[in-house]
Amino acid sequence: MTDNHQPETVTIVGAGITGLAAAWKIQQLSPQTRITVLESSDRVGGVLQTKHIDGYLVEQSADMFTCQPPTALELCRELGLEDQLLTTAEPKDKAFVGLGGKVVPVPAGFSLMVPSQEDSIRSWPLLSESGKQRLLDEVNVAARDYNGNGDADEDFASFAIRRFGQEAFDALIQPLVSGIYSADPKMLSMNATMSRFVEMEKEHGSLIAAVKQKATSSDAKASGARYNLFRSPAQGFGSLVSALVGDLKNVEIQSGRQVREISTAASRWQIALEDTAIESEAVIVATPADVSARLLKSFESLSGELSGIKSTSCAIVVMGIDRSELPKDFDGFGIIYPHIDEGKTIAISFASNKFSGRAPEGKLLLRFFIGGAMQESLVDLPDDELTGIALDQFETSLGVRPNADFTEVFRWKNAMPQYHVGHLDRVGRIEQRVSQIPGLELAGKSYRGVGIPACVASGFASAERIFGK
């Protein structure tokens, strides 16, 4: 809200981590405000769900969050959970690439798309000599003319291939990034997802040159994801959701409440449900962009922009196996698969290698990621076929077909927003339109970040805008 009026009632649509964080922040800012949270499903927490299966602790979606930015870490601290946060273990090699039936560690010092150790690239077996040289020659590749192009967005594939070459992109860079965004690399926005690399090129002319200037000893040893920056609740993300809900003292959470439309009448918000309507002075819509577009259909221009943010789906196949079935020479957190490998798996996460307490003694918890923007139709396959894909991939990569103690399939339909080229321009237009509608805020991972810290930050920011903080 743009004036000094403090709303007495706020309704939040969506009880995922974003909506719950917004409610928590409003409670801090204005304890007297009556807050109602409406959730269409029968449970809160959105995709953050934890399941206990025969001694295994199974996360149904995300299983860790980054400490940079520290938003989620600070929330855990406020909720008294900081001493329950786990750090990752320290295997010899953390991330692996599976290509052509071979599984090899990501080159030491390689972070997302930039190498910091020439020797590790020279010895990496999945690139040809010419591919290695082209990658390392990035220091000699002319920078894009940003003066001529201004801040025009570029897709991830074009940027990475232009800087490092096609072969390095196909075998190494694409799978590392797809493991985060599950996106079509030819459509993924650099400005919205990896702007720091764009800034490196602008400032230094070369990403390798930029990294060399900023390198530390820990950077030199790291490869793949920066696992030392990640944390996970010892009892799973379900415990974070429970702690957050338990700290909401003046908040009414209504689950199983399907919102049909959000509109205004007589300077108040009308939230139409299936059987009734709720009035509120302010409303925070913390649902995916496509859902928000439908709910706000009476705001035609805003709804149209929201509809332009697309999403994709993913299936996660989880299984528990005997640790003895894992080859003794494999020690890692996960395997990522390049799209050129023509397999059907984005990645395998060895969840109990990353964090303690995820599997019984002598057991191993595996999570297989299938689908995403490049192979979304796979998500609709029956459970047994998805499990078969997972077992086939494990056998191809590690030479053994495990006997699973259990298998479970989780499908997340349209749960991953796609930050296509021009995404930030669209978000800017959305935010401009919202700023002209008093008492309305949007929040969630559809806009300026997909991770848990970004969702928490989005919820906090929406609450602060409502109260002009």
mmCIF file of N, CA and C in Angstrom, residues 367-468:
data_model
loop_
_atom_site.group_PDB
_atom_site.id
_atom_site.type_symbol
_atom_site.label_atom_id
_atom_site.label_comp_id
_atom_site.label_asym_id
_atom_site.label_seq_id
_atom_site.Cartn_x
_atom_site.Cartn_y
_atom_site.Cartn_z
ATOM 1 N N ARG A 367 17.305 -40.377 -5.303
ATOM 2 C CA ARG A 367 16.217 -39.589 -5.898
ATOM 3 C C ARG A 367 16.564 -39.354 -7.367
ATOM 4 N N PHE A 368 15.674 -39.784 -8.254
ATOM 5 C CA PHE A 368 15.861 -39.647 -9.700
ATOM 6 C C PHE A 368 14.918 -38.564 -10.213
ATOM 7 N N PHE A 369 15.459 -37.624 -10.979
ATOM 8 C CA PHE A 369 14.670 -36.518 -11.519
ATOM 9 C C PHE A 369 14.418 -36.759 -13.004
ATOM 10 N N ILE A 370 13.147 -36.756 -13.375
ATOM 11 C CA ILE A 370 12.729 -37.102 -14.735
ATOM 12 C C ILE A 370 11.735 -36.056 -15.221
ATOM 13 N N GLY A 371 11.868 -35.659 -16.485
ATOM 14 C CA GLY A 371 10.928 -34.697 -17.064
ATOM 15 C C GLY A 371 11.585 -33.376 -17.335
ATOM 16 N N GLY A 372 11.004 -32.298 -16.801
ATOM 17 C CA GLY A 372 11.507 -30.966 -17.091
ATOM 18 C C GLY A 372 11.071 -30.499 -18.464
ATOM 19 N N ALA A 373 11.514 -29.325 -18.842
ATOM 20 C CA ALA A 373 11.044 -28.704 -20.080
ATOM 21 C C ALA A 373 11.403 -29.503 -21.321
ATOM 22 N N MET A 374 12.514 -30.239 -21.285
ATOM 23 C CA MET A 374 12.976 -30.947 -22.475
ATOM 24 C C MET A 374 12.262 -32.281 -22.685
ATOM 25 N N GLN A 375 11.724 -32.866 -21.613
ATOM 26 C CA GLN A 375 11.054 -34.166 -21.726
ATOM 27 C C GLN A 375 9.842 -34.225 -20.790
ATOM 28 N N GLU A 376 9.017 -33.204 -20.871
ATOM 29 C CA GLU A 376 7.924 -33.065 -19.914
ATOM 30 C C GLU A 376 6.908 -34.194 -20.011
ATOM 31 N N SER A 377 6.722 -34.768 -21.187
ATOM 32 C CA SER A 377 5.710 -35.814 -21.357
ATOM 33 C C SER A 377 6.009 -37.051 -20.519
ATOM 34 N N LEU A 378 7.267 -37.254 -20.142
ATOM 35 C CA LEU A 378 7.620 -38.422 -19.338
ATOM 36 C C LEU A 378 6.938 -38.405 -17.975
ATOM 37 N N VAL A 379 6.619 -37.230 -17.483
ATOM 38 C CA VAL A 379 6.033 -37.104 -16.142
ATOM 39 C C VAL A 379 4.708 -37.850 -16.050
ATOM 40 N N ASP A 380 4.006 -37.981 -17.166
ATOM 41 C CA ASP A 380 2.690 -38.618 -17.160
ATOM 42 C C ASP A 380 2.750 -40.136 -17.308
ATOM 43 N N LEU A 381 3.945 -40.704 -17.423
ATOM 44 C CA LEU A 381 4.055 -42.155 -17.506
ATOM 45 C C LEU A 381 3.613 -42.801 -16.197
ATOM 46 N N PRO A 382 3.130 -44.045 -16.248
ATOM 47 C CA PRO A 382 2.751 -44.744 -15.014
ATOM 48 C C PRO A 382 3.953 -44.900 -14.075
ATOM 49 N N ASP A 383 3.655 -45.096 -12.801
ATOM 50 C CA ASP A 383 4.717 -45.215 -11.802
ATOM 51 C C ASP A 383 5.721 -46.307 -12.146
ATOM 52 N N ASP A 384 5.230 -47.464 -12.611
ATOM 53 C CA ASP A 384 6.154 -48.564 -12.875
ATOM 54 C C ASP A 384 7.100 -48.248 -14.030
ATOM 55 N N GLU A 385 6.634 -47.486 -15.018
ATOM 56 C CA GLU A 385 7.515 -47.104 -16.117
ATOM 57 C C GLU A 385 8.554 -46.087 -15.667
ATOM 58 N N LEU A 386 8.155 -45.140 -14.837
ATOM 59 C CA LEU A 386 9.119 -44.175 -14.312
ATOM 60 C C LEU A 386 10.158 -44.869 -13.430
ATOM 61 N N THR A 387 9.711 -45.828 -12.635
ATOM 62 C CA THR A 387 10.651 -46.591 -11.814
ATOM 63 C C THR A 387 11.604 -47.384 -12.690
ATOM 64 N N GLY A 388 11.093 -47.937 -13.783
ATOM 65 C CA GLY A 388 11.946 -48.662 -14.721
ATOM 66 C C GLY A 388 12.998 -47.770 -15.349
ATOM 67 N N ILE A 389 12.612 -46.541 -15.702
ATOM 68 C CA ILE A 389 13.577 -45.574 -16.246
ATOM 69 C C ILE A 389 14.687 -45.318 -15.231
ATOM 70 N N ALA A 390 14.300 -45.157 -13.972
ATOM 71 C CA ALA A 390 15.284 -44.893 -12.920
ATOM 72 C C ALA A 390 16.242 -46.069 -12.750
ATOM 73 N N LEU A 391 15.708 -47.267 -12.701
ATOM 74 C CA LEU A 391 16.554 -48.451 -12.536
ATOM 75 C C LEU A 391 17.472 -48.649 -13.734
ATOM 76 N N ASP A 392 16.940 -48.423 -14.934
ATOM 77 C CA ASP A 392 17.767 -48.539 -16.146
ATOM 78 C C ASP A 392 18.934 -47.559 -16.101
ATOM 79 N N GLN A 393 18.646 -46.320 -15.676
ATOM 80 C CA GLN A 393 19.702 -45.310 -15.629
ATOM 81 C C GLN A 393 20.774 -45.680 -14.614
ATOM 82 N N PHE A 394 20.361 -46.168 -13.462
ATOM 83 C CA PHE A 394 21.325 -46.574 -12.435
ATOM 84 C C PHE A 394 22.207 -47.703 -12.958
ATOM 85 N N GLU A 395 21.586 -48.674 -13.607
ATOM 86 C CA GLU A 395 22.341 -49.818 -14.127
ATOM 87 C C GLU A 395 23.317 -49.395 -15.219
ATOM 88 N N THR A 396 22.872 -48.516 -16.124
ATOM 89 C CA THR A 396 23.747 -48.029 -17.188
ATOM 90 C C THR A 396 24.944 -47.280 -16.619
ATOM 91 N N SER A 397 24.701 -46.509 -15.586
ATOM 92 C CA SER A 397 25.752 -45.657 -15.033
ATOM 93 C C SER A 397 26.705 -46.393 -14.105
ATOM 94 N N LEU A 398 26.168 -47.299 -13.286
ATOM 95 C CA LEU A 398 26.971 -47.883 -12.212
ATOM 96 C C LEU A 398 27.091 -49.399 -12.290
ATOM 97 N N GLY A 399 26.498 -49.999 -13.333
ATOM 98 C CA GLY A 399 26.755 -51.405 -13.608
ATOM 99 C C GLY A 399 26.007 -52.400 -12.765
ATOM 100 N N VAL A 400 25.023 -51.969 -12.007
ATOM 101 C CA VAL A 400 24.241 -52.886 -11.188
ATOM 102 C C VAL A 400 22.794 -52.417 -11.173
ATOM 103 N N ARG A 401 21.870 -53.372 -11.177
ATOM 104 C CA ARG A 401 20.447 -53.040 -11.079
ATOM 105 C C ARG A 401 20.008 -53.324 -9.650
ATOM 106 N N PRO A 402 19.785 -52.298 -8.855
ATOM 107 C CA PRO A 402 19.558 -52.509 -7.422
ATOM 108 C C PRO A 402 18.192 -53.117 -7.127
ATOM 109 N N ASN A 403 18.127 -53.813 -6.006
ATOM 110 C CA ASN A 403 16.857 -54.301 -5.476
ATOM 111 C C ASN A 403 16.384 -53.293 -4.432
ATOM 112 N N ALA A 404 15.330 -52.585 -4.754
ATOM 113 C CA ALA A 404 14.890 -51.483 -3.899
ATOM 114 C C ALA A 404 14.089 -51.986 -2.703
ATOM 115 N N ASP A 405 14.364 -51.405 -1.531
ATOM 116 C CA ASP A 405 13.537 -51.658 -0.350
ATOM 117 C C ASP A 405 12.143 -51.073 -0.547
ATOM 118 N N PHE A 406 12.084 -49.936 -1.222
ATOM 119 C CA PHE A 406 10.809 -49.297 -1.545
ATOM 120 C C PHE A 406 11.048 -48.364 -2.721
ATOM 121 N N THR A 407 9.991 -48.046 -3.424
ATOM 122 C CA THR A 407 10.031 -46.991 -4.442
ATOM 123 C C THR A 407 8.779 -46.140 -4.283
ATOM 124 N N GLU A 408 8.931 -44.881 -4.550
ATOM 125 C CA GLU A 408 7.792 -43.962 -4.494
ATOM 126 C C GLU A 408 8.002 -42.905 -5.566
ATOM 127 N N VAL A 409 6.902 -42.505 -6.206
ATOM 128 C CA VAL A 409 6.969 -41.508 -7.273
ATOM 129 C C VAL A 409 6.182 -40.274 -6.849
ATOM 130 N N PHE A 410 6.824 -39.118 -6.966
ATOM 131 C CA PHE A 410 6.167 -37.837 -6.696
ATOM 132 C C PHE A 410 6.159 -37.031 -7.985
ATOM 133 N N ARG A 411 4.992 -36.545 -8.359
ATOM 134 C CA ARG A 411 4.864 -35.723 -9.566
ATOM 135 C C ARG A 411 4.527 -34.293 -9.168
ATOM 136 N N TRP A 412 5.254 -33.368 -9.758
ATOM 137 C CA TRP A 412 4.987 -31.952 -9.524
ATOM 138 C C TRP A 412 4.628 -31.319 -10.858
ATOM 139 N N LYS A 413 3.310 -31.213 -11.079
ATOM 140 C CA LYS A 413 2.797 -30.708 -12.352
ATOM 141 C C LYS A 413 2.843 -29.181 -12.373
ATOM 142 N N ASN A 414 3.440 -28.662 -13.427
ATOM 143 C CA ASN A 414 3.507 -27.200 -13.623
ATOM 144 C C ASN A 414 4.030 -26.491 -12.373
ATOM 145 N N ALA A 415 4.995 -27.105 -11.717
ATOM 146 C CA ALA A 415 5.491 -26.570 -10.445
ATOM 147 C C ALA A 415 6.756 -25.739 -10.594
ATOM 148 N N MET A 416 7.356 -25.758 -11.786
ATOM 149 C CA MET A 416 8.627 -25.061 -11.968
ATOM 150 C C MET A 416 8.474 -23.950 -12.992
ATOM 151 N N PRO A 417 8.428 -22.697 -12.553
ATOM 152 C CA PRO A 417 8.300 -21.586 -13.501
ATOM 153 C C PRO A 417 9.507 -21.524 -14.422
ATOM 154 N N GLN A 418 9.254 -21.151 -15.663
ATOM 155 C CA GLN A 418 10.309 -21.057 -16.661
ATOM 156 C C GLN A 418 10.645 -19.595 -16.911
ATOM 157 N N TYR A 419 11.867 -19.232 -16.597
ATOM 158 C CA TYR A 419 12.314 -17.853 -16.779
ATOM 159 C C TYR A 419 12.851 -17.693 -18.200
ATOM 160 N N HIS A 420 11.948 -17.486 -19.136
ATOM 161 C CA HIS A 420 12.328 -17.356 -20.537
ATOM 162 C C HIS A 420 12.965 -15.996 -20.808
ATOM 163 N N VAL A 421 13.647 -15.897 -21.938
ATOM 164 C CA VAL A 421 14.268 -14.632 -22.336
ATOM 165 C C VAL A 421 13.225 -13.517 -22.263
ATOM 166 N N GLY A 422 13.601 -12.414 -21.641
ATOM 167 C CA GLY A 422 12.681 -11.303 -21.444
ATOM 168 C C GLY A 422 11.875 -11.398 -20.168
ATOM 169 N N HIS A 423 12.180 -12.399 -19.328
ATOM 170 C CA HIS A 423 11.389 -12.619 -18.114
ATOM 171 C C HIS A 423 11.385 -11.393 -17.203
ATOM 172 N N LEU A 424 12.544 -10.803 -16.978
ATOM 173 C CA LEU A 424 12.597 -9.664 -16.054
ATOM 174 C C LEU A 424 11.834 -8.460 -16.589
ATOM 175 N N ASP A 425 11.808 -8.295 -17.904
ATOM 176 C CA ASP A 425 10.998 -7.216 -18.480
ATOM 177 C C ASP A 425 9.524 -7.461 -18.188
ATOM 178 N N ARG A 426 9.097 -8.718 -18.338
ATOM 179 C CA ARG A 426 7.699 -9.056 -18.040
ATOM 180 C C ARG A 426 7.394 -8.833 -16.563
ATOM 181 N N VAL A 427 8.291 -9.273 -15.698
ATOM 182 C CA VAL A 427 8.083 -9.082 -14.263
ATOM 183 C C VAL A 427 8.009 -7.598 -13.929
ATOM 184 N N GLY A 428 8.828 -6.800 -14.587
ATOM 185 C CA GLY A 428 8.768 -5.354 -14.374
ATOM 186 C C GLY A 428 7.411 -4.783 -14.741
ATOM 187 N N ARG A 429 6.856 -5.263 -15.852
ATOM 188 C CA ARG A 429 5.519 -4.787 -16.254
ATOM 189 C C ARG A 429 4.456 -5.254 -15.261
ATOM 190 N N ILE A 430 4.587 -6.484 -14.783
ATOM 191 C CA ILE A 430 3.647 -6.998 -13.782
ATOM 192 C C ILE A 430 3.711 -6.157 -12.513
ATOM 193 N N GLU A 431 4.909 -5.884 -12.051
ATOM 194 C CA GLU A 431 5.061 -5.108 -10.819
ATOM 195 C C GLU A 431 4.541 -3.685 -10.990
ATOM 196 N N GLN A 432 4.718 -3.124 -12.174
ATOM 197 C CA GLN A 432 4.207 -1.776 -12.424
ATOM 198 C C GLN A 432 2.686 -1.767 -12.372
ATOM 199 N N ARG A 433 2.059 -2.786 -12.942
ATOM 200 C CA ARG A 433 0.595 -2.858 -12.917
ATOM 201 C C ARG A 433 0.079 -3.093 -11.498
ATOM 202 N N VAL A 434 0.757 -3.952 -10.753
ATOM 203 C CA VAL A 434 0.342 -4.222 -9.376
ATOM 204 C C VAL A 434 0.460 -2.965 -8.521
ATOM 205 N N SER A 435 1.485 -2.166 -8.758
ATOM 206 C CA SER A 435 1.684 -0.948 -7.961
ATOM 207 C C SER A 435 0.544 0.045 -8.124
ATOM 208 N N GLN A 436 -0.228 -0.096 -9.190
ATOM 209 C CA GLN A 436 -1.356 0.799 -9.439
ATOM 210 C C GLN A 436 -2.664 0.270 -8.856
ATOM 211 N N ILE A 437 -2.598 -0.893 -8.197
ATOM 212 C CA ILE A 437 -3.797 -1.507 -7.617
ATOM 213 C C ILE A 437 -3.618 -1.549 -6.102
ATOM 214 N N PRO A 438 -4.169 -0.597 -5.368
ATOM 215 C CA PRO A 438 -3.962 -0.527 -3.913
ATOM 216 C C PRO A 438 -4.416 -1.802 -3.206
ATOM 217 N N GLY A 439 -3.564 -2.275 -2.300
ATOM 218 C CA GLY A 439 -3.927 -3.421 -1.477
ATOM 219 C C GLY A 439 -3.661 -4.766 -2.103
ATOM 220 N N LEU A 440 -3.061 -4.803 -3.295
ATOM 221 C CA LEU A 440 -2.752 -6.077 -3.955
ATOM 222 C C LEU A 440 -1.245 -6.280 -4.006
ATOM 223 N N GLU A 441 -0.805 -7.491 -3.686
ATOM 224 C CA GLU A 441 0.594 -7.871 -3.858
ATOM 225 C C GLU A 441 0.664 -9.289 -4.426
ATOM 226 N N LEU A 442 1.700 -9.524 -5.208
ATOM 227 C CA LEU A 442 1.992 -10.856 -5.730
ATOM 228 C C LEU A 442 3.291 -11.346 -5.109
ATOM 229 N N ALA A 443 3.387 -12.638 -4.884
ATOM 230 C CA ALA A 443 4.610 -13.201 -4.309
ATOM 231 C C ALA A 443 4.770 -14.632 -4.801
ATOM 232 N N GLY A 444 6.015 -15.118 -4.763
ATOM 233 C CA GLY A 444 6.261 -16.502 -5.125
ATOM 234 C C GLY A 444 7.416 -16.675 -6.083
ATOM 235 N N LYS A 445 7.645 -17.925 -6.462
ATOM 236 C CA LYS A 445 8.808 -18.266 -7.276
ATOM 237 C C LYS A 445 8.623 -17.985 -8.758
ATOM 238 N N SER A 446 7.473 -17.480 -9.157
ATOM 239 C CA SER A 446 7.249 -17.176 -10.569
ATOM 240 C C SER A 446 7.975 -15.920 -11.023
ATOM 241 N N TYR A 447 8.552 -15.160 -10.103
ATOM 242 C CA TYR A 447 8.975 -13.801 -10.453
ATOM 243 C C TYR A 447 10.485 -13.565 -10.388
ATOM 244 N N ARG A 448 11.078 -13.613 -9.219
ATOM 245 C CA ARG A 448 12.476 -13.188 -9.086
ATOM 246 C C ARG A 448 13.330 -14.194 -8.320
ATOM 247 N N GLY A 449 13.095 -15.461 -8.529
ATOM 248 C CA GLY A 449 13.924 -16.474 -7.892
ATOM 249 C C GLY A 449 13.131 -17.709 -7.542
ATOM 250 N N VAL A 450 13.721 -18.906 -7.792
ATOM 251 C CA VAL A 450 12.970 -20.145 -7.633
ATOM 252 C C VAL A 450 13.316 -20.921 -6.364
ATOM 253 N N GLY A 451 14.410 -20.603 -5.705
ATOM 254 C CA GLY A 451 14.815 -21.366 -4.531
ATOM 255 C C GLY A 451 14.040 -20.985 -3.286
ATOM 256 N N ILE A 452 14.228 -21.770 -2.233
ATOM 257 C CA ILE A 452 13.539 -21.509 -0.969
ATOM 258 C C ILE A 452 13.874 -20.125 -0.415
ATOM 259 N N PRO A 453 15.144 -19.700 -0.386
ATOM 260 C CA PRO A 453 15.421 -18.341 0.105
ATOM 261 C C PRO A 453 14.703 -17.264 -0.698
ATOM 262 N N ALA A 454 14.633 -17.444 -2.017
ATOM 263 C CA ALA A 454 13.941 -16.457 -2.854
ATOM 264 C C ALA A 454 12.454 -16.428 -2.544
ATOM 265 N N CYS A 455 11.860 -17.598 -2.288
ATOM 266 C CA CYS A 455 10.437 -17.646 -1.948
ATOM 267 C C CYS A 455 10.169 -16.959 -0.610
ATOM 268 N N VAL A 456 11.011 -17.236 0.372
ATOM 269 C CA VAL A 456 10.863 -16.579 1.676
ATOM 270 C C VAL A 456 11.012 -15.073 1.520
ATOM 271 N N ALA A 457 12.030 -14.652 0.771
ATOM 272 C CA ALA A 457 12.256 -13.216 0.563
ATOM 273 C C ALA A 457 11.079 -12.569 -0.144
ATOM 274 N N SER A 458 10.498 -13.267 -1.109
ATOM 275 C CA SER A 458 9.347 -12.736 -1.835
ATOM 276 C C SER A 458 8.152 -12.566 -0.906
ATOM 277 N N GLY A 459 7.922 -13.556 -0.040
ATOM 278 C CA GLY A 459 6.835 -13.439 0.930
ATOM 279 C C GLY A 459 7.052 -12.285 1.888
ATOM 280 N N PHE A 460 8.274 -12.160 2.392
ATOM 281 C CA PHE A 460 8.598 -11.052 3.296
ATOM 282 C C PHE A 460 8.370 -9.706 2.610
ATOM 283 N N ALA A 461 8.886 -9.579 1.376
ATOM 284 C CA ALA A 461 8.798 -8.295 0.669
ATOM 285 C C ALA A 461 7.355 -7.907 0.397
ATOM 286 N N SER A 462 6.509 -8.886 0.069
ATOM 287 C CA SER A 462 5.102 -8.571 -0.192
ATOM 288 C C SER A 462 4.432 -8.034 1.066
ATOM 289 N N ALA A 463 4.758 -8.622 2.209
ATOM 290 C CA ALA A 463 4.200 -8.139 3.478
ATOM 291 C C ALA A 463 4.682 -6.724 3.780
ATOM 292 N N GLU A 464 5.949 -6.476 3.551
ATOM 293 C CA GLU A 464 6.505 -5.147 3.825
ATOM 294 C C GLU A 464 5.890 -4.086 2.925
ATOM 295 N N ARG A 465 5.610 -4.444 1.676
ATOM 296 C CA ARG A 465 4.973 -3.472 0.780
ATOM 297 C C ARG A 465 3.548 -3.165 1.225
ATOM 298 N N ILE A 466 2.851 -4.180 1.695
ATOM 299 C CA ILE A 466 1.485 -3.961 2.181
ATOM 300 C C ILE A 466 1.474 -2.917 3.295
ATOM 301 N N PHE A 467 2.480 -2.974 4.150
ATOM 302 C CA PHE A 467 2.524 -2.069 5.303
ATOM 303 C C PHE A 467 3.468 -0.889 5.081
ATOM 304 N N GLY A 468 3.936 -0.726 3.858
ATOM 305 C CA GLY A 468 4.757 0.427 3.532
ATOM 306 C C GLY A 468 6.081 0.465 4.241
#
